[in-house]
Coordinates of C-alpha atoms in Angstrom, one line a residue:
M367 CA 15.1 9.2 28.1
G368 CA 14.4 13.0 30.5
H369 CA 11.4 14.6 30.3
A370 CA 8.7 14.8 28.0
P371 CA 9.9 17.6 25.5
D372 CA 13.1 16.0 24.7
F373 CA 11.1 12.9 24.4
E374 CA 9.8 13.9 22.0
T375 CA 12.1 15.0 20.0
L376 CA 13.2 12.3 19.8
V377 CA 11.2 9.9 18.8
E378 CA 9.1 12.3 16.6
R379 CA 11.8 12.6 14.2
H380 CA 11.6 8.6 13.5
R381 CA 7.2 8.6 13.3
R382 CA 7.2 8.1 9.7
E383 CA 9.6 5.5 8.7
I384 CA 8.1 3.5 11.4
Q385 CA 4.8 3.8 10.4
V386 CA 6.5 2.7 6.6
H387 CA 7.9 -0.6 9.2
C388 CA 4.3 -1.1 10.5
Y389 CA 3.1 -1.5 7.4
R390 CA 5.6 -3.4 5.9
M391 CA 4.7 -5.6 8.0
L392 CA 0.6 -5.4 8.5
G393 CA -0.2 -4.3 5.3
S394 CA -2.7 -2.3 6.1
F395 CA -2.0 1.8 6.1
T396 CA -5.0 1.7 9.4
D397 CA -3.4 -0.5 11.3
A398 CA -0.1 1.5 10.9
E399 CA -1.2 4.7 11.8
D400 CA -2.2 2.3 15.1
L401 CA 0.8 0.7 15.8
V402 CA 2.9 3.9 15.6
Q403 CA 1.2 4.9 18.9
E404 CA 1.0 1.9 20.2
T405 CA 5.6 1.9 20.0
F406 CA 5.8 5.7 21.1
L407 CA 3.4 4.5 24.3
R408 CA 5.2 1.4 24.9
A409 CA 8.7 3.5 24.2
W410 CA 7.3 6.6 26.7
K411 CA 6.3 3.2 29.3
G412 CA 10.1 2.1 28.5
R413 CA 11.7 5.0 29.0
D414 CA 13.3 4.1 32.0
G415 CA 15.4 1.1 31.4
F416 CA 16.4 2.4 28.1
E417 CA 20.1 2.8 28.5
G418 CA 21.4 4.3 24.9
R419 CA 23.8 1.3 24.7
A420 CA 21.7 1.2 21.1
S421 CA 20.3 4.0 18.7
V422 CA 16.1 6.0 19.5
R423 CA 15.6 4.8 16.5
T424 CA 16.9 1.1 16.6
W425 CA 15.4 1.0 20.3
L426 CA 12.0 2.1 18.6
Y427 CA 12.3 -0.8 15.4
R428 CA 12.7 -2.9 18.6
I429 CA 9.5 -1.9 19.5
A430 CA 7.6 -1.1 16.7
T431 CA 8.8 -4.7 15.3
N432 CA 7.7 -6.9 19.0
A433 CA 4.4 -4.8 18.5
C434 CA 3.3 -5.7 14.7
L435 CA 4.3 -9.2 16.1
D436 CA 1.6 -9.2 18.7
V437 CA -1.0 -8.1 15.8
L438 CA 0.4 -11.0 13.7
A439 CA -0.1 -13.1 16.3
R440 CA -4.0 -13.4 16.5
R441 CA -4.8 -11.8 12.4
P442 CA -5.0 -13.3 9.6
R443 CA -2.6 -12.4 6.8
R444 CA -4.3 -9.4 3.8
V445 CA -4.6 -10.7 0.5
L446 CA -5.5 -9.0 -2.5
P447 CA -8.8 -10.2 -4.9
D448 CA -6.6 -13.3 -7.2
Q449 CA -4.9 -14.1 -3.7
L450 CA -8.4 -16.3 -3.3
G451 CA -9.4 -18.4 -5.9
P452 CA -9.5 -17.4 -9.8
A453 CA -10.6 -14.7 -12.4
G454 CA -14.4 -14.3 -12.9
E455 CA -16.7 -12.4 -15.5
P456 CA -18.4 -9.0 -15.5
A457 CA -22.5 -10.1 -15.1
G458 CA -23.3 -6.9 -12.9
P459 CA -23.7 -5.9 -9.5
I460 CA -21.1 -7.4 -6.8
T461 CA -21.4 -7.6 -3.6
A462 CA -18.4 -6.4 -1.4
V463 CA -16.4 -9.0 1.3
D464 CA -15.6 -7.8 5.0
L465 CA -11.8 -9.3 5.0
P466 CA -8.7 -8.4 5.4
W467 CA -7.5 -6.6 2.8
L468 CA -4.4 -5.4 1.9
E469 CA -4.1 -1.1 1.6
P470 CA -1.8 0.9 -0.1
Y471 CA 0.0 3.6 1.7
P472 CA 0.2 7.4 0.3
D473 CA 3.2 9.2 -1.3
R474 CA 2.7 12.0 0.0
L475 CA 3.8 10.5 3.2
L476 CA 7.1 8.8 2.2
D477 CA 7.9 12.4 0.2
G478 CA 7.6 13.9 3.6
V479 CA 10.2 12.3 5.0
A480 CA 13.2 14.9 4.9
P481 CA 16.3 14.1 2.6
D482 CA 18.6 14.1 5.6
D483 CA 16.9 11.9 7.7
T484 CA 18.0 8.1 8.7
G485 CA 15.5 6.8 7.3
A486 CA 14.9 8.2 3.6
A487 CA 16.4 5.5 1.6
V488 CA 14.3 2.9 4.2
V489 CA 11.4 4.6 2.6
E490 CA 12.0 5.2 -1.5
R491 CA 13.0 1.3 -1.8
E492 CA 10.8 -1.3 -3.8
T493 CA 9.8 -2.9 -0.8
I494 CA 7.0 -0.1 -0.6
E495 CA 4.7 -1.7 -3.3
L496 CA 1.8 -3.4 -3.4
A497 CA 3.3 -6.8 -5.4
Y498 CA 5.8 -7.4 -2.9
L499 CA 3.6 -6.4 0.7
A500 CA 1.4 -8.7 -1.0
A501 CA 4.1 -11.8 -1.3
V502 CA 5.5 -10.5 2.0
Q503 CA 1.8 -12.1 3.5
Y504 CA 2.8 -15.5 3.1
L505 CA 4.9 -15.6 5.7
P506 CA 4.6 -16.1 9.0
P507 CA 5.3 -13.7 11.1
R508 CA 8.4 -14.4 12.5
Q509 CA 10.4 -15.1 9.4
R510 CA 8.4 -11.4 8.2
A511 CA 9.9 -9.7 10.6
T512 CA 13.1 -11.1 9.8
L513 CA 13.1 -10.8 5.9
I514 CA 12.4 -7.1 6.6
L515 CA 15.1 -6.4 9.4
R516 CA 17.6 -8.2 7.2
D517 CA 16.7 -6.9 3.8
V518 CA 14.9 -3.6 4.5
L519 CA 16.5 -2.1 6.9
G520 CA 19.8 -4.1 6.5
W521 CA 19.6 -5.4 10.0
S522 CA 22.8 -7.9 10.9
A523 CA 21.9 -11.4 11.7
K524 CA 23.2 -10.5 15.0
E525 CA 20.9 -7.5 16.0
T526 CA 18.2 -9.9 14.4
A527 CA 18.5 -12.8 16.3
A528 CA 18.6 -10.4 19.8
L529 CA 15.5 -8.7 18.8
L530 CA 13.4 -12.2 18.5
E531 CA 15.0 -13.6 21.0
T532 CA 16.3 -16.9 19.4
S533 CA 20.3 -18.5 17.9
V534 CA 22.2 -16.3 14.6
A535 CA 21.9 -19.6 13.2
S536 CA 18.0 -19.7 13.5
A537 CA 17.7 -16.5 12.3
N538 CA 19.4 -17.0 8.3
S539 CA 17.6 -20.0 8.3
A540 CA 14.0 -17.7 8.5
L541 CA 15.4 -15.2 6.4
Q542 CA 16.9 -18.2 3.8
R543 CA 12.9 -19.5 3.8
A544 CA 11.6 -15.5 3.9
R545 CA 13.1 -15.2 1.0
A546 CA 12.7 -18.8 -1.1
T547 CA 8.7 -17.9 -0.3
L548 CA 9.4 -15.2 -1.6
R549 CA 11.0 -15.5 -5.1
E550 CA 7.9 -18.0 -5.8
R551 CA 5.1 -15.4 -4.8
L552 CA 6.8 -12.6 -6.6
P553 CA 5.8 -12.3 -10.2
A554 CA 7.5 -13.3 -13.2
R555 CA 10.1 -10.5 -14.7
R556 CA 9.2 -7.9 -11.6
A557 CA 12.6 -6.9 -11.7
E558 CA 11.9 -4.8 -14.7
W559 CA 8.8 -2.8 -13.8
T560 CA 9.8 0.8 -13.5
V561 CA 9.7 2.1 -9.7
G562 CA 9.9 5.6 -8.3
D563 CA 9.6 9.5 -10.6
P564 CA 7.1 8.0 -13.4
T565 CA 8.5 8.5 -16.8
A566 CA 7.6 10.8 -19.6
G567 CA 6.2 7.9 -21.0
E568 CA 4.3 6.8 -18.1
T569 CA 2.5 9.8 -17.1
A570 CA 1.0 10.8 -20.5
L571 CA -0.7 7.0 -20.5
L572 CA -2.0 8.3 -17.2
K573 CA -3.2 11.4 -18.7
R574 CA -4.5 8.5 -21.6
F575 CA -6.1 6.3 -18.4
I576 CA -7.9 9.5 -16.6
A577 CA -9.5 10.6 -20.2
A578 CA -10.6 7.4 -21.1
Y579 CA -12.8 6.8 -17.9
E580 CA -14.1 10.4 -17.3
D581 CA -15.5 10.0 -21.0
G582 CA -16.6 7.2 -20.2
D583 CA -15.1 4.9 -22.9
P584 CA -13.9 1.5 -21.9
A585 CA -12.6 0.9 -26.0
A586 CA -10.7 3.4 -25.1
V587 CA -9.8 2.0 -22.3
A588 CA -8.9 -1.7 -23.8
R589 CA -6.5 0.6 -25.7
L590 CA -3.4 1.5 -23.1
L591 CA -4.2 -2.5 -21.2
H592 CA -2.3 -5.0 -21.8
E593 CA -3.8 -8.9 -23.4
D594 CA -3.2 -10.2 -19.8
A595 CA -4.4 -7.6 -17.7
Q596 CA -4.8 -8.3 -14.3
A597 CA -8.0 -6.2 -12.2
V598 CA -8.6 -6.2 -8.7
M599 CA -11.3 -4.5 -6.9
P600 CA -10.8 -4.8 -2.9
P601 CA -13.7 -5.1 -1.2
Y602 CA -14.7 -7.3 -3.9
P603 CA -13.5 -10.7 -4.4
L604 CA -14.3 -10.9 -7.8
W605 CA -11.6 -9.9 -10.0
F606 CA -10.3 -10.2 -13.7
G607 CA -7.7 -11.7 -15.5
N608 CA -7.5 -10.6 -18.9
R609 CA -8.4 -7.1 -21.0
A610 CA -11.6 -8.4 -22.6
S611 CA -13.0 -8.7 -19.0
I612 CA -12.1 -6.0 -17.8
V613 CA -13.7 -4.1 -20.9
R614 CA -16.8 -6.3 -20.4
A615 CA -17.3 -4.7 -16.7
L616 CA -16.5 -1.4 -17.8
S617 CA -19.0 -1.7 -20.5
L618 CA -21.8 -2.3 -17.9
S619 CA -20.6 0.3 -15.8
M620 CA -20.2 2.9 -17.8
D621 CA -23.1 2.2 -20.7
P622 CA -25.6 5.1 -19.1
A623 CA -28.1 2.8 -20.6
S624 CA -27.1 -0.1 -19.0
P625 CA -29.0 -1.2 -15.5
H626 CA -25.7 -1.8 -13.4
C627 CA -24.1 2.1 -14.4
I628 CA -22.7 3.5 -12.0
G629 CA -22.2 6.8 -12.6
R630 CA -19.5 9.9 -14.6
F631 CA -15.7 9.7 -12.7
R632 CA -13.5 12.6 -12.6
M633 CA -9.9 11.4 -11.9
R634 CA -6.7 12.7 -11.1
P635 CA -3.2 11.5 -10.4
V636 CA -1.3 10.9 -7.3
G637 CA 1.2 8.2 -6.1
A638 CA 0.8 5.1 -4.2
S639 CA 3.3 2.8 -2.8
R640 CA 5.9 4.1 -5.5
Q641 CA 2.4 3.1 -7.9
P642 CA 1.8 5.8 -10.9
A643 CA -2.3 6.0 -9.4
V644 CA -5.2 8.1 -9.5
A645 CA -7.9 8.9 -7.3
G646 CA -11.6 8.6 -8.7
Y647 CA -14.3 10.6 -7.8
L648 CA -17.9 9.2 -8.9
L649 CA -20.9 11.1 -9.9
R650 CA -23.7 8.3 -9.1
P651 CA -27.2 8.7 -11.4
G652 CA -29.2 11.0 -9.3
E653 CA -26.4 12.7 -7.5
H654 CA -24.7 16.3 -8.5
E655 CA -21.9 16.3 -6.9
Y656 CA -18.6 13.6 -7.4
R657 CA -18.5 12.3 -4.1
W658 CA -14.9 10.4 -3.3
F659 CA -14.6 6.8 -5.1
G660 CA -10.9 5.4 -3.8
V661 CA -7.4 5.0 -5.6
T662 CA -6.5 3.1 -8.4
L663 CA -3.0 2.0 -8.3
L664 CA -1.2 1.1 -11.8
T665 CA 1.6 -1.7 -13.2
I666 CA 2.6 -0.5 -16.1
K667 CA 5.4 -2.2 -18.7
D668 CA 6.2 -1.7 -22.3
G669 CA 3.9 1.4 -23.0
L670 CA 0.8 0.0 -21.7
V671 CA -1.5 -1.3 -18.0
T672 CA -0.8 -4.9 -17.2
G673 CA -2.4 -4.4 -13.5
M674 CA -5.3 -2.6 -11.9
A675 CA -5.6 -2.3 -8.0
A676 CA -8.2 -0.2 -7.1
F677 CA -9.2 0.8 -3.5
E678 CA -12.5 1.9 -2.5
S679 CA -11.8 1.5 0.9
A680 CA -8.7 4.1 0.6
T681 CA -9.6 7.6 2.6
A682 CA -9.4 10.2 0.3
A683 CA -8.2 12.3 3.9
A684 CA -5.1 9.8 4.1
W685 CA -4.4 11.6 0.3
G686 CA -4.9 14.6 1.7
L687 CA -8.0 15.4 -0.9
P688 CA -11.8 16.4 0.0
E689 CA -14.6 13.9 0.1
T690 CA -16.7 16.2 -3.1
W691 CA -15.1 17.3 -5.9
P692 CA -17.8 19.5 -7.8
A693 CA -19.4 19.2 -10.8
G694 CA -18.2 22.3 -12.0
H695 CA -14.7 22.6 -11.3
A696 CA -12.5 21.7 -13.5
D697 CA -9.8 20.7 -11.0
L698 CA -9.1 20.3 -7.2
G699 CA -6.4 22.8 -6.8
S700 CA -4.0 21.5 -5.3
S701 CA -4.4 18.8 -2.4

């Protein structure tokens, strides 16, 4: 493999796509960052054993997949609140719960992959969406690896079986079981969702969504929601299963006269897991600047929001944004 500079040149060009692979395997942006480092450390330690029969890219995917399987062997699957129990109704403050929550992935890091990079097609696919990642979490680790290697990366049954140290027949069987589970877990009519750059209609809807939140107007938000819209808010286990419940919750949190009012919002569009999303800042009662609140992903169909997933645990740094938004500033500027 050569000296350290040669090693770094060979592996660094694959850093971003290896991180995305680890994210798909684990459902956590934070863990994916750690596993990239673990992958490169293992690669460095094993560089003398690399014989060049496969490409460096394939070699790194093998190491990363095994590193992820090691993690999955000792950690529970990552979840969203709607997987834990039935929808609830707003009744005031709710308590955060320390669970292994699913996390979104910043689009700005996906956009950083060069157009001619061998991994560009991989990170552009719809398999980065939250719905896909949530469904994948139901798969046992080896089925999960098989599905991602075969259906996302396009590996052959023979290559997959070799990595997992199993037979081709067993690898094919695992793939069929994984596909069947995915069909059961993915939302109905998912194929009709828009994937990729937002359309003009979605961009306009996002602007109206931001305006409604910044105005503190639950009724305006209601006009943008489908009747059966759902809202989840990790790390809070309570989730809402329809427009009426969402609007009741917003009425409690947005009304300055409510004892449960959390303050005023400022928002800006961002991209997360290849879905329309907004970064939120909150000016809490008695404070003088807007502080980072988190990222909210939207699912849009037929001109209405059908799903909202608000992640308070998402960090501003991951989206290249500051921790605060000065109250007198109209915009944050470019990230």
